[in-house]
Every structure is written in structure tokens, then in C-alpha cells.
Amino acid sequence: MTSENRPALYRSMKLIREFEERCLAMAIAGEIDGGIHPYIGQEAVAVGICANLSERDFITSTHRGHGHVLAKGADPRRLLAELLGTLEGFNKGRGGSMHAADMKLGILGANGIVGAGGAIASGAAWAAKARGDSEVVVSFFGDGAMSQGVLLEAFNLAAIWSLPVLFVCENNRYATSLKLESGLAGGAARRAEGFGLVSRGVDGMDVEAVESAAAELLEGVRAGRGPAFLECETYRFFGHHSVLELLGVEFRDPDEVALWRTKDPIPLLGDQLGEDVVAGIDAAVKETIDEAVAFAKNAPSPDPKDALMYLYAGATAVRPGVIL
Amino acid sequence: MSGLPSPENFGYMHAMNRALHAEMAADEDVFLLGEDVGVGASGVTSGLLPRFGPERVLDTPLSEQAFTSFGTGAAMAGKKPVIEFQISSLIYLVFEQIVNQAHKFSLMTGGQVRIPVTYLVAGSGSRFGWAGQHSDNPYSLLAHAGVKTVVPGLAADAYGLLRAAIQDPDPVAVFAPSSLLGATDVSYAGEEDIVPLGQANVVREGGDLTVVAVGQHVGTAIEVAESLADRVDIEIVDPRTVYPFDWECLRKSVDKTGRLVVIDDSNRMCGLGAEIVATAAEEFDLVAPPRRVCRPDGTVIPYALALDKALVPGAGELTAAIDATLK
């Protein structure tokens, strides 16, 4: 890690933060349908990991996926256009927050089912390896996913077949509202070690620490030494999803939230860059997000008669239900 | 295990085995995964491991959920997986991975990706004596969810539909009825025709009454039609693909006959038979109420053989339904 990378890391984190704060406000205001799961507080994980990936590498993401998608290089205008359900969105308004995907950037989809991405990541990794390509796959998931059987099955498949996958557990201490201690026996990294995965833990509020831990693990993954596991200790500054913010539901001790706020990864890195650099990046990021909001708000909506478009390849005739 | 089956032994299972050999030979992106596929424990995957090697025939651990979504991920990265499930009820275990993941990705991504996975259930329905958890026929559930689903009733169709399923750009489930696996079929001489998905087949022409017969009940319907030939001229429609269903073929048949009986090995409530009868009632000109022959509501197959057989539809129930429709 060299200090020249710091402005880029800072910018990427700030972009996610600005995007998310704007989204959260728009979701609470009813401008975004459904809800969003804010990533605010966890930016160092997505940014530190994705700093090691090329466009050809794959990621699988989660319901809390905006940060991963943006860190992998997705255009914030098209991500916001997707959240507003428009044709300019990556998914043409068919996916929304929990399914944002950009296949051209190797983003194999955010996923609405906790733990579902790990097995998909393993399959994509196997396909890349079978072709003799050098791509790796990073699968992001939270501590809650560590209790999903399919994810543990995926660890096993990746290990026995020595697949190029980095499993990244974003341990934000809550599985929806369930405290870590009430939901996870034995510890995440120790479970991964049990499957023979090279396993490490890192301070997920320190982007440079995440970047360098991921670099070290990905070196082994890229060299064909099999899958690895990185547990990033982090925290979400807001609740599980925007509806909780709307309802005013808080299930955490305010002192705990305040303590983690002092570990905010963005000012932590910003302090090392100097006020002028930070102010310049902040202003540029704000402008980028302003443009994204304007772009998304002006994007056209899909036609209701096309509601089932893309379901099948070719012209499989779907018989009428509500749409005649 | 040998490679290809011998020509004197062409049956339903061998037809599927030949289809797998043919597709794997034709397209190097096709690969097979599942439990015991290397040794060919189901018979359907025989000879594939020695011919194509462990890079294309993956013996998996007993991790159905993971290897099903593994197929989805491999498909996203350009492969065409065929996943074998030796037990039909495993479909319940991987419903999330098939219905909520593989099936939905194409729409949810706005058409950015297709998931060309084939789910091969090589032994669906009662095996007579395998009890509650090995005897279901869950194809109606996948049809309900909108997953392309085929149930070949004849060996030639098993060959042709399996090849079409593997070539299809979407997820396709292929249910091979267990009672047909051991069957040989004189009408099948190993022809290499692909059967397009979504096209029904008029197995027997007739003018008095249409029987829709699914899977192993194509044979049941032929037997019953012949036994009643002196008093009723029965037309038999084998949908072959249960979703999407070939409504035009059925419409033409019912336009001619005006009467409809469905025999289908689904449970009655929300089963495939219910859908066919409902559509016929809505859209077709019928001279008598349509009837269905199927398992009872919510059937769980008991172990004792007499109880098992009592719950699976057969020739007697079909004959009674035909008689009721003719009154």
C-alpha cells in the first residue's frame, strides 16, 4: 500500500457515502419504492477489497449491495436510475436495490436472500478456472449469512475443488436485528478455517488495512492456492433497512452506535490527506451524485405492458393474468 | 461402466444417456454435476466420466443447495450445466436455488444474463415401495413457478427433449418418470431427433374424446384407448412440455372431440390436471364437463405397496373418468 492510492480510496468511500445518504433520504421521502439497506459505515470493506480487482474479476453482492457495486466501478447514475425503477437502470428497472447487477463489470448481482451468493460465486470461479482464465471471484456476505447452510456448503465446494474465490464476511455485528453473540456460535473465521480455507480477520473500518489484507489473500487465490476467507469487523451506522428509519425503530444502544461513529473510515483516511485534498474530492463527489440524481429522476419508466419482458429467452408465450 | 448403450437395448434410460453423450460431445461448455454421476448410479449418466473426464463430470458432495446455485454461477460465467438429482423430492430442498435464483435472474437483471441450466430428475414419482420422501412428482410446482418443465413419456422424446433442454438458454427441468426408466420402447430405435420444447404430440388420433396423458401415463392412456376401441375413439395428447404448455395442440384436439379427460401423476390441489381442466373450461367448447385423474389432494405416499398403488392413478381410474365423461 502506498500513499498515492489514498485519494482514490477516499474518493470511492466518499462516493458510496454520498450516494447512500442521498438514497436513504429519498427512500424515507418515498421517492425510492420499497426500501434500501444502507451500507453507511461499512464503506472501507467494499473499497478496500475492490481496489484489488479488475473489471474482469467477478463479485457477488448482498441485499446491502450498493457499496460493493459502486466500488467495483458501476456508474452511480445507472445505479440510482435502477433504484428509481427506470429504463436507464442496469436492470431496466426490473431489479432495484436488492438485485443491482452489471454483468459487463462482473457484478453477478446483489441478492435478496442472505448467503445465496457464495454458491453462485463458486460456480463462476469454477467456470473461470475450467477455461484457464485468471479471474477471481469475491463473494460478499454479512455475519448473518454464516448461519445459512448453503454458504457453508459453498465453502466446502470451493475448498475441495480449490476454486479462486475470496469469501468476505462483513461482520457488522447484527443479523437484521439479532446481535452477533445471539446468532453466531464459535466465530466466523474459525468456521472458515474448519473447511480448510486460509482465513484472516481485519479491522473493517480501516480501508488501508482491508486493502492490504485482501491483496495478500488474493495473491494466493490468483496463484491457484484455493479459496480464502477474510472477516472484516465493521458496523452499519443505520439500522437494517430504511423502513426502520422511517418507523423510528432502533434496536441498538446509542452509546454503541456513537462509539462506532468515532471509527468512521472516511474521516479516518481523510485526516491523512489534508483539508484541501478532502474538500476537493468531497465537492467533486457531491457534483457526481447531484448529476446522478438528476439523471435518474429524468429517466423514463418502463411500460407496464412489458412487465414480464426478459423472463425467457425467445418468444415463450406467457398467458394473461392481470395483464391482458 | 461401458460407454454408449448397446443397440439391442434401447430404452428410456438409454435414450437419456445417449442424449447426454451427444450434447457433451457437441458442446464443450456442457458439463454434468451431481451425486454419484461418475459411477452412473442412476444409470442415466453411465460412461460419461470415462469419456469426458473429471473436468466435465463433477461428482459432488451431498450439498444439493450449493451445487444447484453453483450451476447458476457457472452458467453466468458461460457454461451449460446439467445437474442430476437422483431423488425427486430433492427439488423441494433446492426450490430456493432453482425458483428464486436461477429462474429469476434473467428478468431481475433486465435481460443482462441467461441461465442455461438443466435440472435432470432421473426417477420421478412412485418407485413402488420407496415411501414418503422418495415418491413425489413435483413438476407442477416448477410449472407453477414458471420454470420450463418437461416430462417425457416416450423414449424418443426423452432423448429429444433432454437435448433441447440442454440447448435452451433458460433453466429447464426434465422429470423422467421412475416407472419408465427400465422400459424399452420398440418405437425408439435410437433416432437422433431433437424435440423442441413447448410442442405437444398427438400420440393417437381419435374423434370422440381427448385424453391428455403426462409422463408414464402416455402408456396408460394407450392401453386404455385400445381396450375401449370398440366403443369410443380416443385421441391422446402428450404435452411433453408441461410448461410452457402447448395449448394450441390441445385446442385443436378438443375442437374435434368436445370431451376431455386428463391423467396426470400430480396431487389434485393446484396440480397440472387442475390447470388443464380450468383452461379447457374457460376457453374450449366442451359437450361434457372435463375430468381429471390424479393423486388425491396433498398425497404422501405410504410405504406398504397396496397403499402406494392405491394413490397413484392408473388404467382403472382413467377408464372410469372416460365413462363418466361419455354419459
XYZ file of C-alpha atoms in Angstrom, chain A residues 58 82 90-96 99-104 107-113 116-117 119-128 130-131 149-150 153-154 156-157 160-161 163 307-314 316-319, chain B residues 29 31 33 54-56 58-67 69-79 96-97 100-101 103-114 145-148 168-170 243-244 247 275 279 282-283:
114
model
C -16.415 -11.164 -10.548
C -32.231 1.378 -11.223
C -28.622 -1.502 -15.171
C -31.560 -3.869 -14.852
C -34.002 -1.635 -16.763
C -35.972 -1.152 -13.572
C -36.570 -4.886 -13.065
C -34.119 -5.435 -10.225
C -33.986 -2.424 -7.932
C -30.734 -7.128 -7.406
C -28.471 -4.498 -8.928
C -26.179 -6.220 -11.430
C -23.790 -5.104 -14.142
C -22.567 -8.183 -15.965
C -20.104 -6.132 -18.048
C -21.160 -7.890 -10.914
C -23.198 -11.097 -10.705
C -25.989 -9.458 -8.820
C -26.845 -8.238 -5.410
C -29.072 -10.868 -3.840
C -32.168 -10.674 -1.682
C -31.532 -13.997 0.043
C -27.170 -17.046 -1.599
C -24.198 -15.521 -3.405
C -22.530 -20.854 -4.146
C -23.067 -18.719 -7.253
C -19.569 -17.294 -6.740
C -18.120 -20.789 -6.529
C -19.761 -21.803 -9.801
C -18.471 -18.713 -11.584
C -14.993 -19.336 -10.147
C -15.062 -22.933 -11.351
C -16.083 -21.820 -14.847
C -13.231 -19.295 -14.981
C -12.020 -24.530 -16.160
C -11.411 -22.123 -19.035
C -26.338 -23.830 5.341
C -25.889 -23.144 1.651
C -21.812 -25.931 1.658
C -20.259 -23.440 -0.763
C -16.797 -26.908 1.163
C -17.196 -26.978 -2.633
C -12.372 -29.376 -2.247
C -12.136 -28.046 -5.798
C -11.556 -22.589 -6.530
C -43.728 -6.135 -17.049
C -42.613 -9.700 -17.854
C -40.098 -8.772 -20.518
C -36.748 -10.623 -20.190
C -38.246 -13.545 -18.260
C -37.481 -16.032 -21.015
C -35.145 -16.133 -23.957
C -37.057 -16.068 -27.208
C -42.211 -18.105 -24.915
C -45.865 -17.076 -24.722
C -46.990 -16.208 -21.225
C -50.765 -16.404 -20.848
C -19.461 -25.846 -22.382
C -20.861 -30.273 -18.104
C -22.645 -32.443 -11.918
C -13.470 -35.317 -14.219
C -13.251 -31.757 -15.576
C -16.673 -32.205 -17.168
C -18.224 -33.496 -11.376
C -19.066 -35.838 -8.533
C -20.402 -33.521 -5.885
C -20.598 -33.838 -2.140
C -24.112 -34.208 -0.725
C -24.728 -30.458 -0.910
C -27.742 -30.037 -3.145
C -28.361 -26.380 -2.385
C -24.780 -25.331 -3.036
C -24.279 -27.346 -6.198
C -26.550 -22.482 -7.273
C -23.023 -23.465 -8.317
C -24.704 -24.362 -11.611
C -26.250 -20.888 -11.737
C -22.879 -19.225 -11.203
C -21.186 -21.414 -13.790
C -23.975 -20.561 -16.247
C -23.450 -16.846 -15.599
C -19.810 -17.354 -16.492
C -20.631 -19.074 -19.792
C -21.107 -22.777 -19.010
C -34.853 -21.572 -3.499
C -31.904 -22.130 -5.794
C -35.783 -17.842 -6.535
C -32.300 -17.650 -8.037
C -35.267 -18.675 -12.802
C -35.440 -15.039 -11.739
C -32.040 -13.728 -12.785
C -32.950 -13.091 -16.411
C -35.871 -10.825 -15.551
C -34.298 -9.254 -12.474
C -31.206 -8.230 -14.417
C -33.254 -6.737 -17.244
C -32.043 -9.400 -19.666
C -28.325 -8.979 -18.925
C -27.845 -12.682 -18.333
C -29.436 -16.028 -19.145
C -43.269 -21.043 -10.681
C -42.717 -20.624 -14.416
C -39.646 -22.824 -14.780
C -39.597 -24.559 -18.143
C -32.182 -23.995 -24.235
C -30.871 -20.648 -22.928
C -33.154 -20.771 -19.852
C -44.573 -25.580 -19.071
C -44.880 -23.814 -21.437
C -52.491 -25.048 -25.684
C -54.695 -26.143 -14.754
C -58.228 -23.647 -19.114
C -62.583 -21.203 -19.763
C -61.653 -21.426 -23.401
